[in-house]
mmCIF file of C-alpha atoms in Angstrom:
data_model
loop_
_atom_site.group_PDB
_atom_site.id
_atom_site.type_symbol
_atom_site.label_atom_id
_atom_site.label_comp_id
_atom_site.label_asym_id
_atom_site.label_seq_id
_atom_site.Cartn_x
_atom_site.Cartn_y
_atom_site.Cartn_z
ATOM 1 C CA MET A 75 18.301 42.933 -3.878
ATOM 2 C CA ARG A 76 16.960 46.467 -2.309
ATOM 3 C CA ARG A 77 14.308 44.210 -1.144
ATOM 4 C CA TRP A 78 16.577 41.292 0.089
ATOM 5 C CA LEU A 79 18.000 43.933 2.131
ATOM 6 C CA LEU A 80 14.655 45.023 4.141
ATOM 7 C CA LYS A 81 13.241 41.005 4.326
ATOM 8 C CA THR A 82 16.916 39.783 6.179
ATOM 9 C CA LEU A 83 16.363 43.084 8.477
ATOM 10 C CA LEU A 84 13.830 42.554 9.341
ATOM 11 C CA LEU A 85 14.196 38.580 10.019
ATOM 12 C CA VAL A 86 17.525 40.181 12.068
ATOM 13 C CA ALA A 87 15.294 42.345 13.967
ATOM 14 C CA CYS A 88 13.048 39.912 14.595
ATOM 15 C CA ALA A 89 15.418 37.097 15.750
ATOM 16 C CA GLY A 90 14.965 37.459 19.170
ATOM 17 C CA LEU A 91 11.464 37.435 19.596
ATOM 18 C CA PRO A 92 8.635 34.501 21.135
ATOM 19 C CA ALA A 93 6.499 33.373 18.520
ATOM 20 C CA GLY A 94 4.400 35.583 17.475
ATOM 21 C CA GLY A 95 6.507 38.572 18.221
ATOM 22 C CA ALA A 96 6.543 40.048 21.510
ATOM 23 C CA SER A 97 5.421 43.680 21.905
ATOM 24 C CA ALA A 98 6.094 46.080 25.072
ATOM 25 C CA ALA A 99 2.279 44.852 26.277
ATOM 26 C CA ASP A 100 3.538 41.268 25.848
ATOM 27 C CA ARG A 101 6.464 41.291 27.855
ATOM 28 C CA LEU A 102 5.824 40.542 31.809
ATOM 29 C CA SER A 103 8.362 40.148 34.516
ATOM 30 C CA VAL A 104 6.936 37.700 37.208
ATOM 31 C CA ARG A 105 8.361 37.832 40.960
ATOM 32 C CA LEU A 106 8.472 34.735 42.417
ATOM 33 C CA ASP A 107 8.135 34.876 46.225
ATOM 34 C CA PHE A 108 11.382 32.750 47.216
ATOM 35 C CA SER A 109 13.915 30.719 45.600
ATOM 36 C CA PRO A 110 12.720 28.098 43.854
ATOM 37 C CA TRP A 111 10.012 25.446 45.360
ATOM 38 C CA GLY A 112 7.546 23.195 44.875
ATOM 39 C CA VAL A 113 4.745 26.638 44.646
ATOM 40 C CA GLN A 114 7.002 27.605 41.629
ATOM 41 C CA ALA A 115 6.981 24.182 39.334
ATOM 42 C CA ALA A 116 3.936 25.518 37.274
ATOM 43 C CA MET A 117 5.504 28.919 36.251
ATOM 44 C CA HIS A 118 9.120 26.869 35.771
ATOM 45 C CA LEU A 119 7.428 24.353 33.750
ATOM 46 C CA ALA A 120 5.872 26.768 31.308
ATOM 47 C CA GLN A 121 9.034 28.436 30.186
ATOM 48 C CA TYR A 122 10.917 25.055 30.376
ATOM 49 C CA LYS A 123 8.413 24.032 27.936
ATOM 50 C CA GLY A 124 8.498 27.194 25.883
ATOM 51 C CA TRP A 125 5.066 27.359 26.652
ATOM 52 C CA PHE A 126 4.734 31.502 27.587
ATOM 53 C CA LYS A 127 6.521 31.970 24.644
ATOM 54 C CA HIS A 128 4.231 29.838 22.150
ATOM 55 C CA ALA A 129 1.736 31.353 23.736
ATOM 56 C CA GLY A 130 3.408 35.032 22.449
ATOM 57 C CA LEU A 131 4.442 36.252 26.075
ATOM 58 C CA ASP A 132 8.186 37.249 27.031
ATOM 59 C CA VAL A 133 8.241 36.257 30.548
ATOM 60 C CA ASP A 134 11.316 37.078 32.636
ATOM 61 C CA ILE A 135 10.611 34.854 35.855
ATOM 62 C CA GLN A 136 12.686 36.162 39.506
ATOM 63 C CA ASP A 137 13.191 34.976 42.313
ATOM 64 C CA GLY A 138 12.638 36.868 45.271
ATOM 65 C CA ARG A 139 12.778 37.930 49.116
ATOM 66 C CA GLY A 140 9.772 36.812 50.355
ATOM 67 C CA SER A 141 5.759 37.354 49.655
ATOM 68 C CA GLY A 142 5.844 40.849 50.946
ATOM 69 C CA ASN A 143 8.475 42.230 49.797
ATOM 70 C CA THR A 144 7.270 40.912 46.252
ATOM 71 C CA ILE A 145 3.731 42.624 47.037
ATOM 72 C CA GLN A 146 6.299 45.651 47.568
ATOM 73 C CA LEU A 147 7.588 45.592 44.390
ATOM 74 C CA VAL A 148 4.432 44.840 42.462
ATOM 75 C CA ASN A 149 3.005 47.781 43.858
ATOM 76 C CA ALA A 150 5.779 49.979 43.023
ATOM 77 C CA GLY A 151 6.081 49.139 39.115
ATOM 78 C CA GLN A 152 9.390 47.327 39.984
ATOM 79 C CA ALA A 153 7.433 44.183 38.343
ATOM 80 C CA ASP A 154 4.234 43.272 36.819
ATOM 81 C CA VAL A 155 3.098 40.212 38.646
ATOM 82 C CA GLY A 156 3.703 38.332 41.716
ATOM 83 C CA GLN A 157 3.721 34.760 42.945
ATOM 84 C CA VAL A 158 2.609 35.577 46.568
ATOM 85 C CA GLN A 159 0.668 34.305 49.317
ATOM 86 C CA VAL A 160 -2.638 35.884 47.869
ATOM 87 C CA GLY A 161 -4.306 36.334 51.414
ATOM 88 C CA LEU A 162 -1.268 39.366 52.045
ATOM 89 C CA VAL A 163 -3.450 41.724 49.042
ATOM 90 C CA GLY A 164 -5.195 42.655 52.338
ATOM 91 C CA SER A 165 -2.989 44.349 54.453
ATOM 92 C CA ALA A 166 -1.285 45.336 51.125
ATOM 93 C CA ARG A 167 -4.057 47.936 50.439
ATOM 94 C CA ALA A 168 -4.953 48.313 54.061
ATOM 95 C CA LYS A 169 -1.169 50.382 53.586
ATOM 96 C CA GLY A 170 -2.352 52.019 50.151
ATOM 97 C CA ALA A 171 -1.708 49.080 47.755
ATOM 98 C CA THR A 172 -3.373 49.401 44.114
ATOM 99 C CA ILE A 173 -3.116 45.506 43.760
ATOM 100 C CA LYS A 174 -5.390 42.591 43.000
ATOM 101 C CA SER A 175 -5.048 38.787 43.217
ATOM 102 C CA ILE A 176 -5.863 37.855 39.758
ATOM 103 C CA ALA A 177 -5.689 34.548 39.958
ATOM 104 C CA THR A 178 -5.042 31.927 43.261
ATOM 105 C CA PHE A 179 -4.447 28.607 42.447
ATOM 106 C CA GLN A 180 -3.716 26.972 46.396
ATOM 107 C CA ARG A 181 -7.437 28.259 47.045
ATOM 108 C CA LYS A 182 -7.763 26.517 50.513
ATOM 109 C CA THR A 183 -5.683 27.497 53.838
ATOM 110 C CA ASP A 184 -2.373 25.760 54.290
ATOM 111 C CA LEU A 185 -1.163 28.002 57.581
ATOM 112 C CA CYS A 186 0.142 25.759 59.872
ATOM 113 C CA VAL A 187 2.410 25.001 63.188
ATOM 114 C CA LEU A 188 4.761 21.948 62.846
ATOM 115 C CA VAL A 189 5.688 19.697 65.477
ATOM 116 C CA ASP A 190 7.003 16.882 66.179
ATOM 117 C CA LYS A 191 5.544 14.146 64.749
ATOM 118 C CA ASP A 192 5.147 11.713 67.327
ATOM 119 C CA SER A 193 4.915 14.481 69.762
ATOM 120 C CA PRO A 194 1.769 14.457 72.084
ATOM 121 C CA VAL A 195 0.703 18.086 70.667
ATOM 122 C CA SER A 196 -2.644 17.676 68.277
ATOM 123 C CA LYS A 197 -4.576 20.994 69.371
ATOM 124 C CA VAL A 198 -3.873 24.831 70.119
ATOM 125 C CA ALA A 199 -4.288 24.250 73.484
ATOM 126 C CA ASP A 200 -1.220 21.471 73.492
ATOM 127 C CA LEU A 201 0.994 24.719 73.042
ATOM 128 C CA ARG A 202 0.849 25.664 76.396
ATOM 129 C CA GLY A 203 3.988 25.959 77.773
ATOM 130 C CA LYS A 204 6.013 25.464 74.855
ATOM 131 C CA THR A 205 8.432 27.778 72.410
ATOM 132 C CA VAL A 206 7.057 28.432 68.402
ATOM 133 C CA VAL A 207 9.009 30.015 66.153
ATOM 134 C CA VAL A 208 8.275 32.619 63.885
ATOM 135 C CA PHE A 209 9.757 35.617 61.498
ATOM 136 C CA ALA A 210 8.187 39.044 61.491
ATOM 137 C CA ALA A 211 7.297 39.414 58.188
ATOM 138 C CA SER A 212 5.592 35.574 57.863
ATOM 139 C CA PRO A 213 1.967 35.815 56.810
ATOM 140 C CA TRP A 214 1.305 34.098 60.579
ATOM 141 C CA ALA A 215 1.931 37.667 62.357
ATOM 142 C CA PRO A 216 -1.305 39.411 62.208
ATOM 143 C CA PHE A 217 -3.036 35.561 63.165
ATOM 144 C CA ILE A 218 -0.991 34.460 65.960
ATOM 145 C CA ASP A 219 -3.107 35.615 68.751
ATOM 146 C CA ASP A 220 -6.369 34.823 67.377
ATOM 147 C CA TYR A 221 -5.057 31.243 66.941
ATOM 148 C CA LEU A 222 -4.083 30.966 70.595
ATOM 149 C CA LYS A 223 -7.257 32.330 72.170
ATOM 150 C CA SER A 224 -8.729 29.348 69.936
ATOM 151 C CA GLY A 225 -6.963 27.074 72.633
ATOM 152 C CA GLY A 226 -7.803 29.805 75.342
ATOM 153 C CA LEU A 227 -4.126 30.737 75.396
ATOM 154 C CA THR A 228 -2.271 33.931 75.039
ATOM 155 C CA ARG A 229 1.199 34.713 74.005
ATOM 156 C CA ASN A 230 2.019 34.530 78.359
ATOM 157 C CA ASP A 231 0.821 30.887 78.240
ATOM 158 C CA LEU A 232 3.825 30.276 76.183
ATOM 159 C CA LYS A 233 7.190 31.657 74.436
ATOM 160 C CA VAL A 234 6.386 32.993 70.983
ATOM 161 C CA ASP A 235 10.097 33.475 69.423
ATOM 162 C CA VAL A 236 9.967 35.778 66.783
ATOM 163 C CA VAL A 237 13.153 35.958 64.793
ATOM 164 C CA ASP A 238 14.919 36.453 61.353
ATOM 165 C CA PRO A 239 13.925 34.378 58.632
ATOM 166 C CA ALA A 240 17.332 33.446 58.049
ATOM 167 C CA ALA A 241 17.634 31.856 61.140
ATOM 168 C CA LEU A 242 13.671 30.170 61.642
ATOM 169 C CA TRP A 243 14.760 26.948 59.990
ATOM 170 C CA GLY A 244 17.692 26.317 62.224
ATOM 171 C CA THR A 245 16.220 27.366 65.574
ATOM 172 C CA TYR A 246 13.487 24.366 64.348
ATOM 173 C CA ILE A 247 15.496 22.067 63.422
ATOM 174 C CA ALA A 248 17.829 22.456 66.235
ATOM 175 C CA LYS A 249 14.794 22.093 67.978
ATOM 176 C CA ARG A 250 15.458 25.295 70.101
ATOM 177 C CA ALA A 251 11.513 25.468 69.710
ATOM 178 C CA ASP A 252 8.927 23.246 69.960
ATOM 179 C CA GLY A 253 6.882 24.281 66.787
ATOM 180 C CA LEU A 254 7.487 26.004 63.815
ATOM 181 C CA MET A 255 4.709 28.665 61.994
ATOM 182 C CA SER A 256 5.015 28.163 58.265
ATOM 183 C CA THR A 257 2.798 26.353 55.829
ATOM 184 C CA VAL A 258 2.035 22.752 54.759
ATOM 185 C CA GLY A 259 3.500 22.686 51.618
ATOM 186 C CA SER A 260 6.865 24.431 52.657
ATOM 187 C CA ALA A 261 7.308 23.066 55.517
ATOM 188 C CA LEU A 262 6.392 19.444 55.805
ATOM 189 C CA PRO A 263 9.005 17.946 53.079
ATOM 190 C CA ILE A 264 11.854 19.816 54.328
ATOM 191 C CA ALA A 265 11.020 18.815 57.828
ATOM 192 C CA ASP A 266 11.485 14.884 56.766
ATOM 193 C CA GLN A 267 14.368 14.993 56.023
ATOM 194 C CA SER A 268 15.973 16.089 59.171
ATOM 195 C CA ARG A 269 13.023 16.555 62.046
ATOM 196 C CA PRO A 270 10.034 14.656 61.125
ATOM 197 C CA SER A 271 6.898 17.036 61.653
ATOM 198 C CA LYS A 272 3.098 17.238 61.399
ATOM 199 C CA CYS A 273 0.508 20.110 60.947
ATOM 200 C CA LEU A 274 -1.625 21.662 63.034
ATOM 201 C CA LEU A 275 -3.787 23.674 60.868
ATOM 202 C CA ALA A 276 -4.842 27.214 61.031
ATOM 203 C CA SER A 277 -7.798 26.519 59.595
ATOM 204 C CA ASP A 278 -8.683 24.154 62.789
ATOM 205 C CA ALA A 279 -9.023 27.401 64.566
ATOM 206 C CA ASN A 280 -11.631 29.019 61.713
ATOM 207 C CA ILE A 281 -8.352 31.291 60.393
ATOM 208 C CA ALA A 282 -8.821 31.686 56.494
ATOM 209 C CA PHE A 283 -6.449 32.849 54.265
ATOM 210 C CA PRO A 284 -5.862 32.148 50.305
ATOM 211 C CA SER A 285 -2.726 30.944 49.691
ATOM 212 C CA TYR A 286 -0.561 31.136 46.798
ATOM 213 C CA GLY A 287 -1.457 32.755 43.235
ATOM 214 C CA LEU A 288 -0.683 35.603 41.158
ATOM 215 C CA VAL A 289 -1.019 39.564 41.937
ATOM 216 C CA ALA A 290 -0.805 42.444 39.942
ATOM 217 C CA ARG A 291 -1.539 46.509 40.558
ATOM 218 C CA GLU A 292 -4.641 47.502 38.957
ATOM 219 C CA ASP A 293 -3.368 49.885 35.846
ATOM 220 C CA THR A 294 -1.271 46.870 34.902
ATOM 221 C CA ILE A 295 -4.539 44.900 34.926
ATOM 222 C CA ALA A 296 -6.002 47.428 32.883
ATOM 223 C CA SER A 297 -2.744 47.913 30.070
ATOM 224 C CA LYS A 298 -1.808 44.746 29.806
ATOM 225 C CA GLY A 299 -4.826 42.316 30.772
ATOM 226 C CA GLN A 300 -4.480 40.439 27.498
ATOM 227 C CA ALA A 301 -0.889 39.448 28.615
ATOM 228 C CA LEU A 302 -1.553 38.049 31.653
ATOM 229 C CA HIS A 303 -4.984 36.324 30.952
ATOM 230 C CA LYS A 304 -2.437 34.431 28.579
ATOM 231 C CA LEU A 305 0.030 33.892 31.568
ATOM 232 C CA ILE A 306 -3.020 32.703 33.482
ATOM 233 C CA GLN A 307 -3.983 30.556 30.717
ATOM 234 C CA VAL A 308 -0.391 28.827 30.165
ATOM 235 C CA GLU A 309 0.076 28.563 33.900
ATOM 236 C CA GLN A 310 -3.528 26.626 34.324
ATOM 237 C CA ARG A 311 -2.011 24.448 31.146
ATOM 238 C CA ALA A 312 0.967 23.357 33.207
ATOM 239 C CA TRP A 313 -0.730 22.685 36.627
ATOM 240 C CA GLN A 314 -3.032 20.189 34.637
ATOM 241 C CA VAL A 315 0.151 18.664 33.881
ATOM 242 C CA LEU A 316 1.478 18.657 37.172
ATOM 243 C CA ARG A 317 -1.773 17.251 38.497
ATOM 244 C CA GLU A 318 -1.125 14.023 36.528
ATOM 245 C CA ASN A 319 2.827 13.923 36.628
ATOM 246 C CA PRO A 320 4.054 16.384 39.602
ATOM 247 C CA GLU A 321 7.752 14.489 38.272
ATOM 248 C CA GLU A 322 7.679 17.010 35.122
ATOM 249 C CA GLY A 323 7.777 20.384 37.715
ATOM 250 C CA VAL A 324 10.699 18.986 39.258
ATOM 251 C CA ARG A 325 12.928 18.131 36.609
ATOM 252 C CA ALA A 326 11.860 21.640 35.157
ATOM 253 C CA MET A 327 13.099 23.509 38.039
ATOM 254 C CA ILE A 328 16.421 21.489 38.527
ATOM 255 C CA ALA A 329 16.905 22.412 34.500
ATOM 256 C CA GLU A 330 15.697 25.918 34.646
ATOM 257 C CA ARG A 331 17.926 26.337 38.084
ATOM 258 C CA PRO A 332 20.833 24.314 37.800
ATOM 259 C CA ASP A 333 22.760 26.086 40.653
ATOM 260 C CA ALA A 334 20.114 26.021 43.343
ATOM 261 C CA ARG A 335 21.065 22.886 44.470
ATOM 262 C CA LEU A 336 17.550 21.554 44.511
ATOM 263 C CA ASP A 337 16.369 18.500 46.431
ATOM 264 C CA PRO A 338 14.457 16.402 44.149
ATOM 265 C CA LYS A 339 12.681 14.561 46.723
ATOM 266 C CA ILE A 340 12.112 17.704 48.521
ATOM 267 C CA LEU A 341 10.686 19.378 45.176
ATOM 268 C CA LEU A 342 7.769 16.638 44.482
ATOM 269 C CA GLY A 343 7.004 16.430 47.817
ATOM 270 C CA GLN A 344 6.297 20.484 48.008
ATOM 271 C CA ILE A 345 4.603 20.527 44.899
ATOM 272 C CA LYS A 346 2.356 17.603 45.569
ATOM 273 C CA LEU A 347 0.946 18.885 49.067
ATOM 274 C CA THR A 348 0.727 22.502 46.849
ATOM 275 C CA LEU A 349 -1.600 20.425 44.854
ATOM 276 C CA ASP A 350 -3.831 19.138 47.990
ATOM 277 C CA TYR A 351 -4.563 22.314 48.572
ATOM 278 C CA PHE A 352 -5.573 23.643 45.256
ATOM 279 C CA ASP A 353 -10.020 23.299 45.691
ATOM 280 C CA THR A 354 -12.362 24.683 48.775
ATOM 281 C CA PRO A 355 -15.788 23.728 48.549
ATOM 282 C CA ALA A 356 -16.858 27.035 47.086
ATOM 283 C CA SER A 357 -14.247 26.579 44.356
ATOM 284 C CA LYS A 358 -14.040 22.791 43.315
ATOM 285 C CA GLY A 359 -15.280 22.265 39.717
ATOM 286 C CA LYS A 360 -14.357 25.801 38.887
ATOM 287 C CA PRO A 361 -11.177 26.358 36.884
ATOM 288 C CA ILE A 362 -7.828 26.670 38.094
ATOM 289 C CA GLY A 363 -6.933 29.989 39.658
ATOM 290 C CA TRP A 364 -10.511 30.958 39.591
ATOM 291 C CA GLN A 365 -11.526 32.304 42.922
ATOM 292 C CA ALA A 366 -14.689 31.928 44.586
ATOM 293 C CA LYS A 367 -16.444 35.522 46.772
ATOM 294 C CA GLU A 368 -17.365 33.143 49.457
ATOM 295 C CA ASP A 369 -13.847 32.397 50.276
ATOM 296 C CA TRP A 370 -12.954 36.089 50.137
ATOM 297 C CA GLU A 371 -15.104 36.761 52.146
ATOM 298 C CA ALA A 372 -14.353 34.490 54.717
ATOM 299 C CA ALA A 373 -10.452 35.268 54.583
ATOM 300 C CA LEU A 374 -11.282 39.044 54.879
ATOM 301 C CA LYS A 375 -13.496 38.117 58.072
ATOM 302 C CA SER A 376 -10.920 36.620 59.633
ATOM 303 C CA MET A 377 -8.344 39.636 58.806
ATOM 304 C CA GLN A 378 -10.821 42.274 60.136
ATOM 305 C CA ALA A 379 -10.711 39.851 63.377
ATOM 306 C CA ALA A 380 -6.784 40.163 63.326
ATOM 307 C CA GLY A 381 -7.204 43.821 63.090
ATOM 308 C CA VAL A 382 -5.687 43.753 59.210
ATOM 309 C CA VAL A 383 -8.549 45.031 57.440
ATOM 310 C CA ASN A 384 -11.508 47.634 58.861
ATOM 311 C CA ALA A 385 -14.542 46.944 59.055
ATOM 312 C CA GLY A 386 -17.000 48.046 55.771
ATOM 313 C CA TRP A 387 -14.635 46.351 52.992
ATOM 314 C CA ASN A 388 -15.888 45.470 49.630
ATOM 315 C CA VAL A 389 -14.610 42.053 48.579
ATOM 316 C CA SER A 390 -14.382 43.169 44.915
ATOM 317 C CA ASP A 391 -11.564 45.035 45.472
ATOM 318 C CA TYR A 392 -9.427 42.315 46.741
ATOM 319 C CA TYR A 393 -9.663 40.049 43.570
ATOM 320 C CA THR A 394 -10.972 39.917 39.805
ATOM 321 C CA ASN A 395 -11.491 36.544 37.691
ATOM 322 C CA ALA A 396 -12.088 38.725 34.624
ATOM 323 C CA LEU A 397 -8.292 36.818 33.521
ATOM 324 C CA VAL A 398 -9.373 33.615 34.221
ATOM 325 C CA GLU A 399 -11.361 31.080 31.490
#
């Protein structure tokens, strides 16, 4: 009887744990960049399929209020991992943060300026006399002057309208701006619904900026390295599935966030465009999430030119591949 009682109590205690029984080291809070959109498909797919639990992880996925805000919360210890635009690690560390990029999925620069699809604007110089809208905390912010300079322009040659993030799309859709500074994957499918657009790429102006991936504090990397490694492995699996069947991500996101009123068509477009920006020449053929030293060096040179980081940076301070297989 005593043995039976002890066994029953043990089963009750473990009932709420994932496969393998997640210890504190296996519990991870993951803060996303915004409310659900296509770049988050792998995270939601893995949660929906139970792959995190099967890996012995207990993952709490939280919606965010922008990459910059998520980075602040991760650096403050209010979340273990952030899924963000990892290029922002540069400015964060310049301000004293101790975060690093632990995996970058979208390794190709996807910063872009949206303009009307049938617009004659096709290069930076064509923005002369136009109005371009951006929000203050945008990853674009430090690169605007260098971008304009590549086309022989300064801010005196056009209007750069800095607005609240909530007003960004409304301003563009209402045609109170000729261009919108955003990213390819997030913006084009949304614009296609009400103002079909094309992109002028920041990379065409030699601006390098690694896009979406995962970041964590250095002490979290040290204390929860095994769990972070498992998280990345599961993410790799999910992204591989999405490469073959992006519709899986759409179904998973809608199931995981039923109250978000997500548009399947927009999600599918965002997932496909996200995948289009996975590889750079330096990372092609490498594991999903693996980061090339050459890409980070190019990004840091762009950040130095924009005044984001000072000269004398050490590239290994900004990323690690130690957790990526």
